[in-house]
PDB file of C-alpha atoms in Angstrom:
ATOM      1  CA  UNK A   1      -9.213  -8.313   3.206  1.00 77.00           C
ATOM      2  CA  UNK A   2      -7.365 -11.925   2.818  1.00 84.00           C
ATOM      3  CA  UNK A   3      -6.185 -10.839  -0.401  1.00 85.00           C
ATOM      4  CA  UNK A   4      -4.585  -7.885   0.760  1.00 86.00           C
ATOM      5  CA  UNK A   5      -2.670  -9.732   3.560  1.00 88.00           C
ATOM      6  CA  UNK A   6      -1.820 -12.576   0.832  1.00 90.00           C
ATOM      7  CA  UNK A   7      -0.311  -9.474  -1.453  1.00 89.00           C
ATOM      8  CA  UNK A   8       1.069  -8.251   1.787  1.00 88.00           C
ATOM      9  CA  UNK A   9       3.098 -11.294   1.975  1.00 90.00           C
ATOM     10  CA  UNK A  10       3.828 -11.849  -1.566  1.00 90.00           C
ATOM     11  CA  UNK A  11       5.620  -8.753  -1.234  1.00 88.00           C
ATOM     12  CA  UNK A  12       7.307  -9.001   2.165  1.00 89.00           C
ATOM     13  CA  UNK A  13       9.034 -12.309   0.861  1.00 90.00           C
ATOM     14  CA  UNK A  14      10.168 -10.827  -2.612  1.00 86.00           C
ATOM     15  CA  UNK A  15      11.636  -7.919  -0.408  1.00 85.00           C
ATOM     16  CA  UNK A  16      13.457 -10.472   2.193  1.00 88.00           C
ATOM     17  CA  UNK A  17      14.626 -12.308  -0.836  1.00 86.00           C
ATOM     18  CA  UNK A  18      16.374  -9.271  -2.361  1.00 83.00           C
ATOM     19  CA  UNK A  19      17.434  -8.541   0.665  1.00 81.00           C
ATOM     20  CA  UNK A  20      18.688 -11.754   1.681  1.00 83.00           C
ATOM     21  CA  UNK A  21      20.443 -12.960  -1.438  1.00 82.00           C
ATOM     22  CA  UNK A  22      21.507  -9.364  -2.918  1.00 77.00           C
ATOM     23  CA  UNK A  23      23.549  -6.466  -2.224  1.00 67.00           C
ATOM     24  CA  UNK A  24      20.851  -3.932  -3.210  1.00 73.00           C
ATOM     25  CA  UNK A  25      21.261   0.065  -3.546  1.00 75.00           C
ATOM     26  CA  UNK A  26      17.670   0.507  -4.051  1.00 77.00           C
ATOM     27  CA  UNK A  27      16.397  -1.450  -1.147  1.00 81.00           C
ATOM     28  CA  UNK A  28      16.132   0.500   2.317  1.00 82.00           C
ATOM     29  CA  UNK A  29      16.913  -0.890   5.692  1.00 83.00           C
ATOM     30  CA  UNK A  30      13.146   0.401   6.728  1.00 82.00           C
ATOM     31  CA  UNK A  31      10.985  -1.965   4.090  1.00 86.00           C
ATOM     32  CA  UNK A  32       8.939  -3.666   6.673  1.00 89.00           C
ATOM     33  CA  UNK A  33       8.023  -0.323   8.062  1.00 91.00           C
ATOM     34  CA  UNK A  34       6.480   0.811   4.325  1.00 91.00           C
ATOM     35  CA  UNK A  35       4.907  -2.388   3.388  1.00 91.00           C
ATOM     36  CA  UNK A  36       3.329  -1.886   7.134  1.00 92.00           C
ATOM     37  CA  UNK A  37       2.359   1.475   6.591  1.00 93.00           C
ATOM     38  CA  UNK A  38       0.723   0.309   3.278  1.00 92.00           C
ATOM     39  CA  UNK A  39      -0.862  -2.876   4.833  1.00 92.00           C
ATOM     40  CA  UNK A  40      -2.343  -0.469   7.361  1.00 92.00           C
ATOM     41  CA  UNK A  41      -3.553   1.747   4.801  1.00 91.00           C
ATOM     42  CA  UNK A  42      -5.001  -0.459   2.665  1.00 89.00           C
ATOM     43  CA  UNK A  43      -7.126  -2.463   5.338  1.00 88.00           C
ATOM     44  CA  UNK A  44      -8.062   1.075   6.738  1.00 86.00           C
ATOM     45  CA  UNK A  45      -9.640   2.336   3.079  1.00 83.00           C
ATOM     46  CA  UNK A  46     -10.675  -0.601   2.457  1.00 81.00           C
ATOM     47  CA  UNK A  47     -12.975  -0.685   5.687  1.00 83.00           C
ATOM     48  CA  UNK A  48     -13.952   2.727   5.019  1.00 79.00           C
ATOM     49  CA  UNK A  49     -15.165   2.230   1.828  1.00 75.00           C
ATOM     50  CA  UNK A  50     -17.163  -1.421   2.660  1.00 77.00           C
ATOM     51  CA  UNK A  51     -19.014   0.149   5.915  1.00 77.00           C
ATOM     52  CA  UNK A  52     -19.699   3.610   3.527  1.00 73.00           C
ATOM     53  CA  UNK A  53     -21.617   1.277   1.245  1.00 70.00           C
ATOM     54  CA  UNK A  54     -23.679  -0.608   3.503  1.00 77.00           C
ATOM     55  CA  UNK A  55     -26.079   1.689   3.366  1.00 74.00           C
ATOM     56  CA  UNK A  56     -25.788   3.468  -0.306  1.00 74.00           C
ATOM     57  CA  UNK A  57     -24.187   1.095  -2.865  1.00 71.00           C
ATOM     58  CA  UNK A  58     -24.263   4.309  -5.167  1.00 76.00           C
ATOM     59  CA  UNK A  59     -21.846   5.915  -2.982  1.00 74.00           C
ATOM     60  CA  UNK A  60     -19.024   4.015  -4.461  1.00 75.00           C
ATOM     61  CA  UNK A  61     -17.378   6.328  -6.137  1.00 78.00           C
ATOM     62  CA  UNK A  62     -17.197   9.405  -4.307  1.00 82.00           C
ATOM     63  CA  UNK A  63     -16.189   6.885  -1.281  1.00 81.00           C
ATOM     64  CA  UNK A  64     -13.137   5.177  -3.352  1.00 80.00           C
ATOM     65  CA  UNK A  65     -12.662   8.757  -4.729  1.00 85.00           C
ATOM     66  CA  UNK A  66     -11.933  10.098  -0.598  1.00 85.00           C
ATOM     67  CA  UNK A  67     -10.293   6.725   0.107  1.00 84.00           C
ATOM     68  CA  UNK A  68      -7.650   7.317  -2.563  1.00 85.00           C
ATOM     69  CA  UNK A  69      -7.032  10.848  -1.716  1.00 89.00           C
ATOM     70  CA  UNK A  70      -7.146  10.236   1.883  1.00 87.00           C
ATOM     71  CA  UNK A  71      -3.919   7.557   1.117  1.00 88.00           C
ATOM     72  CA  UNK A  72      -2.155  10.128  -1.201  1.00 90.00           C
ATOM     73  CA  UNK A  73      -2.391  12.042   1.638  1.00 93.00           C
ATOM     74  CA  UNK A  74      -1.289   9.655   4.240  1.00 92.00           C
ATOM     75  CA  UNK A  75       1.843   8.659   2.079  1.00 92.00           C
ATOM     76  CA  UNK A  76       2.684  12.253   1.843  1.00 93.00           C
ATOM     77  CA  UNK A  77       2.588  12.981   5.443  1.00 94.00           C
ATOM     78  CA  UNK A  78       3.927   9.032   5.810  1.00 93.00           C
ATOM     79  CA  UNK A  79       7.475  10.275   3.509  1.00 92.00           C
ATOM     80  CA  UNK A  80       7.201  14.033   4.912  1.00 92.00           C
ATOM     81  CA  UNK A  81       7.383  12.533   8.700  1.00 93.00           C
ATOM     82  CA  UNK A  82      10.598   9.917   8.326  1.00 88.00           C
ATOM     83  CA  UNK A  83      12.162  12.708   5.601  1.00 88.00           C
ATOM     84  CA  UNK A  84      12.350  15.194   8.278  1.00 92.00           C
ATOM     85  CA  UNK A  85      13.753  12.905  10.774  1.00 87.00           C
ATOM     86  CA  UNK A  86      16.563  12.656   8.225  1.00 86.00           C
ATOM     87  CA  UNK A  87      17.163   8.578   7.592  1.00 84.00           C
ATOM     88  CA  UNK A  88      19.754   7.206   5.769  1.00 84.00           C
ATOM     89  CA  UNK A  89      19.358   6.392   2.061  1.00 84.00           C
ATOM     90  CA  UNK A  90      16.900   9.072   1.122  1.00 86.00           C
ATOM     91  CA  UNK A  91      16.869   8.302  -2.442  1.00 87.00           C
ATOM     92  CA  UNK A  92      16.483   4.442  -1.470  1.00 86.00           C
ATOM     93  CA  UNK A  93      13.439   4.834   0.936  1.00 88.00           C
ATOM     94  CA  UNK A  94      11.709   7.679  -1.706  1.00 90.00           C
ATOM     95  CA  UNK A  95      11.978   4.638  -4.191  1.00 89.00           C
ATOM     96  CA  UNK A  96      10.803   1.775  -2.337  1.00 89.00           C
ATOM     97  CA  UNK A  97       7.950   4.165  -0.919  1.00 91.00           C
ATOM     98  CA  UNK A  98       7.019   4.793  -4.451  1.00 92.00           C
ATOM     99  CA  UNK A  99       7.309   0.929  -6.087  1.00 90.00           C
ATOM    100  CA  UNK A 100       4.946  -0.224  -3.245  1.00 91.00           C
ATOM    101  CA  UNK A 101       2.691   2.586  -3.343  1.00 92.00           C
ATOM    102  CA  UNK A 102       2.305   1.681  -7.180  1.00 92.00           C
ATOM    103  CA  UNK A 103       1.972  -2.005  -6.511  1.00 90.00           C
ATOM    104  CA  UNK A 104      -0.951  -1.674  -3.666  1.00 90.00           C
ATOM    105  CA  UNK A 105      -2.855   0.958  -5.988  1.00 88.00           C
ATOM    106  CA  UNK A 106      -2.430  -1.570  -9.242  1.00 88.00           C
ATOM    107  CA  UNK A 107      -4.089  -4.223  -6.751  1.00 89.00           C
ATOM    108  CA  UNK A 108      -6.492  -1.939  -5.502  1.00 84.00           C
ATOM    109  CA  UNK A 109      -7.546  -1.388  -8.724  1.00 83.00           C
ATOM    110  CA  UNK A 110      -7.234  -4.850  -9.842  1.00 85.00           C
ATOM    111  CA  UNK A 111      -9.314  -6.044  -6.670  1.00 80.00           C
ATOM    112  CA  UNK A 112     -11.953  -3.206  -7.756  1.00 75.00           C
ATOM    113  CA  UNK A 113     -12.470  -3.867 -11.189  1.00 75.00           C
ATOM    114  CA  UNK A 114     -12.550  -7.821 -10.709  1.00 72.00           C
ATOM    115  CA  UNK A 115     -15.851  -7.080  -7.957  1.00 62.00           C
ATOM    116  CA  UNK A 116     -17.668  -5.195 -10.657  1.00 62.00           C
ATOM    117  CA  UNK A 117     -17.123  -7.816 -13.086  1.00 58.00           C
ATOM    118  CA  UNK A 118     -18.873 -10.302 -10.880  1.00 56.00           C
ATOM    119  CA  UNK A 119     -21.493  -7.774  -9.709  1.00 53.00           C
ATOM    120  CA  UNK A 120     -22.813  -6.736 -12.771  1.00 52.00           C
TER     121      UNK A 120
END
């Protein structure tokens, strides 16, 4: 879990950099409410997954499998939900949503396949 909050805040000071220092199109005024969303996300699955295993460990993968599905779902309903409340800079949000949703799965996966390394 100290990982993800360390990505967490990798990310949150690349974003306040671009935002601080450049006039960006494709950054949206709402960034700290995605990479919150995702922070919450991630720490939920990820607690999900660890207190599914304590009991099984061959249980991973039908666990990560309804962890991953259950934050596809999430995002969807996450976009769906500040879509229909029509923001500003629909394009812009749509984009950043995306980037981070691509970074936290790359780290998920990353995080994943660097614990089975070790284990086995």
């Amino acid at each position: 879990m100290l990982r993800t909050f360390l990505f967490t805040i990798i990310l949150a000071i690349v974003f306040f950099i671009a935002e601080r220092y450049s006039v960006s199109p494709w950054l949206h005024p709402d960034w700290k409410i995605i990479l919150g969303f995702f922070l919450s996300v991630s720490i939920l699955t990820q607690r999900l997954v660890e207190t599914g295993l304590q009991d099984n460990r061959e249980r991973l993968i039908p666990l990560y499998l309804a962890a991953t599905v259950a934050r596809l779902i999430l995002g969807l309903a996450f976009v769906g939900f500040f879509l229909f409340r029509h923001i500003e800079q629909r394009r812009a949000f749509v984009l950043d949503f995306l980037v981070l949703y691509i970074c936290y799965t790359g780290f998920e996966i990353w995080t994943l396949t660097r614990n089975l390394r070790r284990d086995s």
